[in-house]
PDB file of C-alpha atoms in Angstrom:
ATOM      1  CA  ASP A 940       3.134  21.942 -16.963  1.00  0.00           C
ATOM      2  CA  ALA A 941       6.320  20.453 -16.032  1.00  0.00           C
ATOM      3  CA  MET A 942       6.231  16.923 -16.944  1.00  0.00           C
ATOM      4  CA  VAL A 943       7.393  13.174 -17.852  1.00  0.00           C
ATOM      5  CA  ILE A 944       6.296  11.605 -21.125  1.00  0.00           C
ATOM      6  CA  GLN A 945       6.516   8.867 -23.187  1.00  0.00           C
ATOM      7  CA  ASN A 946       5.827   8.215 -25.820  1.00  0.00           C
ATOM      8  CA  PRO A 947       4.153   5.343 -26.768  1.00  0.00           C
ATOM      9  CA  ARG A 948       1.909   4.783 -24.860  1.00  0.00           C
ATOM     10  CA  TYR A 949       0.798   1.448 -25.957  1.00  0.00           C
ATOM     11  CA  GLN A 950       4.167  -0.349 -27.529  1.00  0.00           C
ATOM     12  CA  VAL A 951       2.936  -4.189 -28.836  1.00  0.00           C
ATOM     13  CA  THR A 952       6.146  -6.158 -30.702  1.00  0.00           C
ATOM     14  CA  GLN A 953       7.659  -9.143 -31.779  1.00  0.00           C
ATOM     15  CA  PHE A 954       9.000 -12.122 -29.877  1.00  0.00           C
ATOM     16  CA  GLY A 955      12.944 -11.225 -30.775  1.00  0.00           C
ATOM     17  CA  LYS A 956      12.242  -8.592 -32.825  1.00  0.00           C
ATOM     18  CA  PRO A 957      14.086  -4.437 -30.716  1.00  0.00           C
ATOM     19  CA  VAL A 958      11.672  -2.594 -29.467  1.00  0.00           C
ATOM     20  CA  THR A 959      13.054   0.662 -28.376  1.00  0.00           C
ATOM     21  CA  LEU A 960      10.608   3.226 -25.504  1.00  0.00           C
ATOM     22  CA  SER A 961      10.632   7.047 -25.077  1.00  0.00           C
ATOM     23  CA  CYS A 962      10.956   8.815 -22.333  1.00  0.00           C
ATOM     24  CA  SER A 963      11.115  13.318 -22.450  1.00  0.00           C
ATOM     25  CA  GLN A 964      10.715  15.576 -19.638  1.00  0.00           C
ATOM     26  CA  THR A 965      10.257  19.198 -19.517  1.00  0.00           C
ATOM     27  CA  LEU A 966      11.357  19.420 -16.055  1.00  0.00           C
ATOM     28  CA  ASN A 967      15.364  19.854 -16.412  1.00  0.00           C
ATOM     29  CA  HIS A 968      16.103  17.236 -13.932  1.00  0.00           C
ATOM     30  CA  ASN A 969      18.960  15.937 -13.842  1.00  0.00           C
ATOM     31  CA  VAL A 970      17.691  12.187 -13.055  1.00  0.00           C
ATOM     32  CA  MET A 971      16.664  10.005 -15.638  1.00  0.00           C
ATOM     33  CA  TYR A 972      15.008   6.879 -13.830  1.00  0.00           C
ATOM     34  CA  TRP A 973      13.880   3.497 -16.326  1.00  0.00           C
ATOM     35  CA  TYR A 974      11.129   1.204 -14.336  1.00  0.00           C
ATOM     36  CA  GLN A 975       9.910  -2.349 -15.384  1.00  0.00           C
ATOM     37  CA  GLN A 976       6.495  -3.184 -13.451  1.00  0.00           C
ATOM     38  CA  LYS A 977       4.901  -6.398 -13.691  1.00  0.00           C
ATOM     39  CA  SER A 978       1.039  -7.103 -13.425  1.00  0.00           C
ATOM     40  CA  SER A 979       0.377  -6.771  -9.484  1.00  0.00           C
ATOM     41  CA  GLN A 980       3.978  -5.756  -9.345  1.00  0.00           C
ATOM     42  CA  ALA A 981       5.876  -2.741  -7.534  1.00  0.00           C
ATOM     43  CA  PRO A 982       8.715  -1.206  -9.860  1.00  0.00           C
ATOM     44  CA  LYS A 983      11.719  -2.124 -10.452  1.00  0.00           C
ATOM     45  CA  LEU A 984      13.972  -0.050 -11.428  1.00  0.00           C
ATOM     46  CA  LEU A 985      16.279  -1.294 -14.721  1.00  0.00           C
ATOM     47  CA  PHE A 986      18.660   1.599 -13.863  1.00  0.00           C
ATOM     48  CA  HIS A 987      19.576   5.573 -14.514  1.00  0.00           C
ATOM     49  CA  TYR A 988      21.022   8.301 -15.715  1.00  0.00           C
ATOM     50  CA  TYR A 989      23.036  10.985 -13.311  1.00  0.00           C
ATOM     51  CA  ASP A 990      23.482  13.438 -16.137  1.00  0.00           C
ATOM     52  CA  LYS A 991      25.505  11.854 -18.960  1.00  0.00           C
ATOM     53  CA  ASP A 992      26.339   9.558 -16.118  1.00  0.00           C
ATOM     54  CA  PHE A 993      24.801   5.281 -16.484  1.00  0.00           C
ATOM     55  CA  ASN A 994      23.743   3.037 -13.334  1.00  0.00           C
ATOM     56  CA  ASN A 995      22.617   0.214 -14.321  1.00  0.00           C
ATOM     57  CA  GLU A 996      21.069  -2.292 -12.119  1.00  0.00           C
ATOM     58  CA  ALA A 997      22.776  -5.675 -11.140  1.00  0.00           C
ATOM     59  CA  ASP A 998      20.027  -7.570 -11.691  1.00  0.00           C
ATOM     60  CA  THR A 999      19.492  -6.236 -14.718  1.00  0.00           C
ATOM     61  CA  PRO A1000      19.369  -8.488 -17.977  1.00  0.00           C
ATOM     62  CA  ASP A1001      21.993  -7.135 -20.725  1.00  0.00           C
ATOM     63  CA  ASN A1002      19.207  -7.270 -23.174  1.00  0.00           C
ATOM     64  CA  PHE A1003      18.477  -3.470 -21.997  1.00  0.00           C
ATOM     65  CA  GLN A1004      19.879  -0.892 -21.909  1.00  0.00           C
ATOM     66  CA  SER A1005      19.170   2.744 -22.439  1.00  0.00           C
ATOM     67  CA  ARG A1006      20.786   5.884 -23.931  1.00  0.00           C
ATOM     68  CA  ARG A1007      20.320   9.343 -23.281  1.00  0.00           C
ATOM     69  CA  PRO A1008      21.453  11.827 -25.810  1.00  0.00           C
ATOM     70  CA  ASN A1009      20.674  15.303 -23.516  1.00  0.00           C
ATOM     71  CA  THR A1010      18.842  16.397 -20.893  1.00  0.00           C
ATOM     72  CA  SER A1011      16.110  15.957 -21.852  1.00  0.00           C
ATOM     73  CA  PHE A1012      15.435  12.118 -23.615  1.00  0.00           C
ATOM     74  CA  CYS A1013      16.234   8.931 -21.906  1.00  0.00           C
ATOM     75  CA  PHE A1014      15.449   5.604 -24.968  1.00  0.00           C
ATOM     76  CA  LEU A1015      14.674   1.880 -23.135  1.00  0.00           C
ATOM     77  CA  ASP A1016      16.531  -0.355 -25.880  1.00  0.00           C
ATOM     78  CA  ILE A1017      15.127  -3.630 -25.112  1.00  0.00           C
ATOM     79  CA  ARG A1018      17.088  -5.837 -27.518  1.00  0.00           C
ATOM     80  CA  SER A1019      15.613  -8.784 -27.537  1.00  0.00           C
ATOM     81  CA  PRO A1020      11.981  -9.059 -26.056  1.00  0.00           C
ATOM     82  CA  GLY A1021      10.885 -11.779 -23.910  1.00  0.00           C
ATOM     83  CA  LEU A1022       7.329 -12.817 -22.731  1.00  0.00           C
ATOM     84  CA  GLY A1023       8.551 -12.072 -19.839  1.00  0.00           C
ATOM     85  CA  ASP A1024       9.107  -8.591 -20.503  1.00  0.00           C
ATOM     86  CA  ALA A1025       6.058  -7.871 -21.147  1.00  0.00           C
ATOM     87  CA  ALA A1026       5.675  -5.150 -18.915  1.00  0.00           C
ATOM     88  CA  MET A1027       4.641  -1.593 -17.746  1.00  0.00           C
ATOM     89  CA  TYR A1028       7.774   0.162 -18.219  1.00  0.00           C
ATOM     90  CA  LEU A1029       7.899   3.415 -16.670  1.00  0.00           C
ATOM     91  CA  CYS A1030       9.880   6.657 -16.789  1.00  0.00           C
ATOM     92  CA  ALA A1031      10.760   9.211 -13.661  1.00  0.00           C
ATOM     93  CA  THR A1032      12.720  11.997 -13.072  1.00  0.00           C
ATOM     94  CA  SER A1033      14.666  13.543 -10.268  1.00  0.00           C
ATOM     95  CA  ARG A1034      16.119  16.722  -9.855  1.00  0.00           C
ATOM     96  CA  GLY A1035      19.612  15.547  -8.160  1.00  0.00           C
ATOM     97  CA  VAL A1036      20.760  11.503  -6.648  1.00  0.00           C
ATOM     98  CA  TRP A1037      20.029  12.007  -3.291  1.00  0.00           C
ATOM     99  CA  GLY A1038      17.324  10.518  -0.725  1.00  0.00           C
ATOM    100  CA  GLN A1039      15.373  13.555  -0.603  1.00  0.00           C
ATOM    101  CA  GLU A1040      14.980  13.806  -4.108  1.00  0.00           C
ATOM    102  CA  THR A1041      11.589  13.606  -4.949  1.00  0.00           C
ATOM    103  CA  GLN A1042      11.171  11.728  -8.289  1.00  0.00           C
ATOM    104  CA  TYR A1043       8.163  11.932 -10.995  1.00  0.00           C
ATOM    105  CA  PHE A1044       6.926   9.925 -13.083  1.00  0.00           C
ATOM    106  CA  GLY A1045       5.787   9.331 -16.329  1.00  0.00           C
ATOM    107  CA  PRO A1046       2.479   8.244 -17.943  1.00  0.00           C
ATOM    108  CA  GLY A1047       4.294   4.802 -18.412  1.00  0.00           C
ATOM    109  CA  THR A1048       4.282   2.314 -21.879  1.00  0.00           C
ATOM    110  CA  ARG A1049       2.563  -0.919 -21.904  1.00  0.00           C
ATOM    111  CA  LEU A1050       4.739  -3.308 -24.030  1.00  0.00           C
ATOM    112  CA  LEU A1051       3.291  -6.245 -25.086  1.00  0.00           C
ATOM    113  CA  VAL A1052       5.516  -9.099 -26.643  1.00  0.00           C
ATOM    114  CA  LEU A1053       4.482 -11.660 -29.751  1.00  0.00           C
TER     115      LEU A1053
ATOM    116  CA  ALA B1329      19.035  -4.072   3.964  1.00  0.00           C
ATOM    117  CA  GLN B1330      15.799  -2.043   3.760  1.00  0.00           C
ATOM    118  CA  LYS B1331      12.465  -3.043   3.572  1.00  0.00           C
ATOM    119  CA  VAL B1332       8.668  -1.433   2.881  1.00  0.00           C
ATOM    120  CA  THR B1333       5.980  -3.613   4.027  1.00  0.00           C
ATOM    121  CA  GLN B1334       2.063  -2.808   3.124  1.00  0.00           C
ATOM    122  CA  ALA B1335       0.392  -6.805   4.457  1.00  0.00           C
ATOM    123  CA  GLN B1336      -3.265  -5.035   3.151  1.00  0.00           C
ATOM    124  CA  THR B1337      -3.036  -6.334  -0.431  1.00  0.00           C
ATOM    125  CA  GLU B1338      -6.762  -5.145  -0.791  1.00  0.00           C
ATOM    126  CA  ILE B1339      -9.605  -2.816   1.026  1.00  0.00           C
ATOM    127  CA  SER B1340     -12.848  -2.451  -0.851  1.00  0.00           C
ATOM    128  CA  VAL B1341     -14.670   0.388   0.696  1.00  0.00           C
ATOM    129  CA  VAL B1342     -18.508   2.208   0.316  1.00  0.00           C
ATOM    130  CA  GLU B1343     -18.097   5.485  -0.831  1.00  0.00           C
ATOM    131  CA  LYS B1344     -17.531   7.846   1.627  1.00  0.00           C
ATOM    132  CA  GLU B1345     -15.839   6.052   4.121  1.00  0.00           C
ATOM    133  CA  ASP B1346     -12.974   6.635   6.108  1.00  0.00           C
ATOM    134  CA  VAL B1347     -10.030   3.991   5.019  1.00  0.00           C
ATOM    135  CA  THR B1348      -6.534   4.222   6.592  1.00  0.00           C
ATOM    136  CA  LEU B1349      -3.352   2.323   4.121  1.00  0.00           C
ATOM    137  CA  ASP B1350      -0.904   0.719   6.702  1.00  0.00           C
ATOM    138  CA  CYS B1351       3.432   1.007   6.460  1.00  0.00           C
ATOM    139  CA  VAL B1352       6.250  -0.590   7.523  1.00  0.00           C
ATOM    140  CA  TYR B1353       8.807   0.065   7.517  1.00  0.00           C
ATOM    141  CA  GLU B1354      12.509  -1.039   7.851  1.00  0.00           C
ATOM    142  CA  THR B1355      15.458   0.443   7.141  1.00  0.00           C
ATOM    143  CA  ARG B1356      19.542   1.279   9.927  1.00  0.00           C
ATOM    144  CA  ASP B1357      19.550   4.785   8.324  1.00  0.00           C
ATOM    145  CA  THR B1358      19.176   8.010  10.912  1.00  0.00           C
ATOM    146  CA  THR B1359      18.205   9.896   7.837  1.00  0.00           C
ATOM    147  CA  TYR B1360      15.528   8.461   5.360  1.00  0.00           C
ATOM    148  CA  TYR B1361      12.328   9.377   3.383  1.00  0.00           C
ATOM    149  CA  LEU B1362       9.322   7.562   3.000  1.00  0.00           C
ATOM    150  CA  PHE B1363       6.920   8.352  -0.006  1.00  0.00           C
ATOM    151  CA  TRP B1364       3.504   7.371  -0.696  1.00  0.00           C
ATOM    152  CA  TYR B1365       2.024   7.396  -4.923  1.00  0.00           C
ATOM    153  CA  LYS B1366      -0.481   6.314  -6.615  1.00  0.00           C
ATOM    154  CA  GLN B1367      -0.952   4.384  -9.380  1.00  0.00           C
ATOM    155  CA  PRO B1368      -4.986   5.209 -10.767  1.00  0.00           C
ATOM    156  CA  PRO B1369      -5.600   2.234 -13.127  1.00  0.00           C
ATOM    157  CA  SER B1370      -4.144   4.406 -15.903  1.00  0.00           C
ATOM    158  CA  GLY B1371      -1.024   3.711 -15.103  1.00  0.00           C
ATOM    159  CA  GLU B1372       0.958   6.508 -14.049  1.00  0.00           C
ATOM    160  CA  LEU B1373       3.068   6.738 -10.722  1.00  0.00           C
ATOM    161  CA  VAL B1374       1.224   9.682  -8.907  1.00  0.00           C
ATOM    162  CA  PHE B1375       3.300  11.520  -5.795  1.00  0.00           C
ATOM    163  CA  LEU B1376       1.153  12.509  -3.142  1.00  0.00           C
ATOM    164  CA  ILE B1377       3.743  13.209   0.107  1.00  0.00           C
ATOM    165  CA  ARG B1378       7.123  12.618   1.299  1.00  0.00           C
ATOM    166  CA  ARG B1379       8.280  13.046   4.581  1.00  0.00           C
ATOM    167  CA  ASN B1380      11.990  12.646   6.029  1.00  0.00           C
ATOM    168  CA  SER B1381      12.898  11.151   9.080  1.00  0.00           C
ATOM    169  CA  PHE B1382      12.871  14.274  11.451  1.00  0.00           C
ATOM    170  CA  ASP B1383      10.134  15.146  10.579  1.00  0.00           C
ATOM    171  CA  GLU B1384       7.034  13.492  13.239  1.00  0.00           C
ATOM    172  CA  GLN B1385       4.860  16.213  12.405  1.00  0.00           C
ATOM    173  CA  ASN B1386       1.232  14.771  10.895  1.00  0.00           C
ATOM    174  CA  GLU B1387       0.342  15.942   7.395  1.00  0.00           C
ATOM    175  CA  ILE B1388      -3.285  15.983   6.730  1.00  0.00           C
ATOM    176  CA  SER B1389      -3.482  17.837   2.519  1.00  0.00           C
ATOM    177  CA  GLY B1390      -7.661  17.749   1.750  1.00  0.00           C
ATOM    178  CA  ARG B1391      -8.094  14.125   2.075  1.00  0.00           C
ATOM    179  CA  TYR B1392      -5.960  12.636   2.189  1.00  0.00           C
ATOM    180  CA  SER B1393      -3.741  12.828   6.086  1.00  0.00           C
ATOM    181  CA  TRP B1394      -0.101  11.256   7.047  1.00  0.00           C
ATOM    182  CA  ASN B1395       0.722   9.685  10.283  1.00  0.00           C
ATOM    183  CA  PHE B1396       4.406   8.958  10.797  1.00  0.00           C
ATOM    184  CA  GLN B1397       5.433   6.902  13.802  1.00  0.00           C
ATOM    185  CA  LYS B1398       9.313   6.014  13.861  1.00  0.00           C
ATOM    186  CA  SER B1399       8.524   4.289  17.461  1.00  0.00           C
ATOM    187  CA  THR B1400       6.583   1.223  15.041  1.00  0.00           C
ATOM    188  CA  SER B1401       8.037   2.300  11.946  1.00  0.00           C
ATOM    189  CA  SER B1402       5.267   2.919   9.898  1.00  0.00           C
ATOM    190  CA  PHE B1403       3.961   5.836   8.559  1.00  0.00           C
ATOM    191  CA  ASN B1404      -0.130   5.402   7.203  1.00  0.00           C
ATOM    192  CA  PHE B1405      -1.975   6.851   4.890  1.00  0.00           C
ATOM    193  CA  THR B1406      -5.385   7.590   5.403  1.00  0.00           C
ATOM    194  CA  ILE B1407      -7.964   8.934   3.238  1.00  0.00           C
ATOM    195  CA  THR B1408     -11.483  10.600   4.832  1.00  0.00           C
ATOM    196  CA  ALA B1409     -14.867  10.473   3.307  1.00  0.00           C
ATOM    197  CA  SER B1410     -13.607   8.531   0.080  1.00  0.00           C
ATOM    198  CA  GLN B1411     -14.805   8.945  -3.701  1.00  0.00           C
ATOM    199  CA  VAL B1412     -14.729   6.308  -6.961  1.00  0.00           C
ATOM    200  CA  VAL B1413     -11.825   7.955  -7.932  1.00  0.00           C
ATOM    201  CA  ASP B1414      -9.820   7.681  -5.252  1.00  0.00           C
ATOM    202  CA  SER B1415      -9.660   3.578  -6.226  1.00  0.00           C
ATOM    203  CA  ALA B1416      -6.463   2.674  -7.479  1.00  0.00           C
ATOM    204  CA  VAL B1417      -3.502   0.854  -6.293  1.00  0.00           C
ATOM    205  CA  TYR B1418      -1.098   2.942  -3.494  1.00  0.00           C
ATOM    206  CA  PHE B1419       2.712   2.735  -3.089  1.00  0.00           C
ATOM    207  CA  CYS B1420       4.764   3.498   0.313  1.00  0.00           C
ATOM    208  CA  ALA B1421       8.180   4.104  -0.221  1.00  0.00           C
ATOM    209  CA  LEU B1422      11.243   5.092   1.086  1.00  0.00           C
ATOM    210  CA  SER B1423      15.056   5.788   0.360  1.00  0.00           C
ATOM    211  CA  GLU B1424      17.853   6.315   2.216  1.00  0.00           C
ATOM    212  CA  GLU B1425      19.864   9.483   2.825  1.00  0.00           C
ATOM    213  CA  TYR B1426      22.972   8.328   0.178  1.00  0.00           C
ATOM    214  CA  GLY B1427      21.331   7.453  -2.734  1.00  0.00           C
ATOM    215  CA  ASN B1428      18.293   7.901  -4.382  1.00  0.00           C
ATOM    216  CA  LYS B1429      16.935   3.881  -5.057  1.00  0.00           C
ATOM    217  CA  LEU B1430      13.218   3.846  -4.376  1.00  0.00           C
ATOM    218  CA  VAL B1431      12.025   0.819  -2.329  1.00  0.00           C
ATOM    219  CA  PHE B1432       8.476   0.295  -2.685  1.00  0.00           C
ATOM    220  CA  GLY B1433       6.188  -1.704  -0.616  1.00  0.00           C
ATOM    221  CA  ALA B1434       4.536  -3.893  -2.801  1.00  0.00           C
ATOM    222  CA  GLY B1435       1.304  -1.754  -3.709  1.00  0.00           C
ATOM    223  CA  THR B1436      -2.033  -1.472  -1.664  1.00  0.00           C
ATOM    224  CA  ILE B1437      -5.188  -1.426  -4.082  1.00  0.00           C
ATOM    225  CA  LEU B1438      -7.916   0.341  -2.781  1.00  0.00           C
ATOM    226  CA  ARG B1439     -11.646  -0.396  -4.361  1.00  0.00           C
ATOM    227  CA  VAL B1440     -14.425   2.375  -3.502  1.00  0.00           C
ATOM    228  CA  LYS B1441     -17.677   1.505  -4.909  1.00  0.00           C
ATOM    229  CA  SER B1442     -20.588   3.983  -4.879  1.00  0.00           C
TER     230      SER B1442
END
């Protein structure tokens, strides 16, 4: 089945220690997204790639970076995680960038910062 | 500006009861798209339905049904004969025609007790 895969499902890191979260997709979608979801809140869009074009949300901290080396993979890099960055990180994909396109989500990575 | 309101923070029902989750939205666009997602305890956001603003037909899928009313800017979700496996957080979301940003409501926690 076509799907969105995230690894690892749980990640523990230390305060200030860089961490990378991974997302891959077999849907062959053009767009990949990264969301941050804190406890009891709705997902918040950090940025997305439309093919190789990177689109950052205005309020995404500089501490968060992303890479998309190819169509299938997208990475979220947190350069210096703080305690406030502990959250669920959700990757999603869609065929295109129009509003009608459904976003399909992966299972998420829970990040714990010690 | 777009906005999605899910006024019910949490709902508890007993198995086999019917339950309706409310969603009210605001947008200035005439073309827009509404979505419902389910987020079980595992964390993955599962796509349930997409509805465009020109299609006010109600939809039924098994035990799930959706009532879209433009006159009241509402897109409510009903689960008939609820089951324990329906326990999850349910998010209503909106996107506009030009642009793929999903605006989520705060989510409704549904607890179905046996």
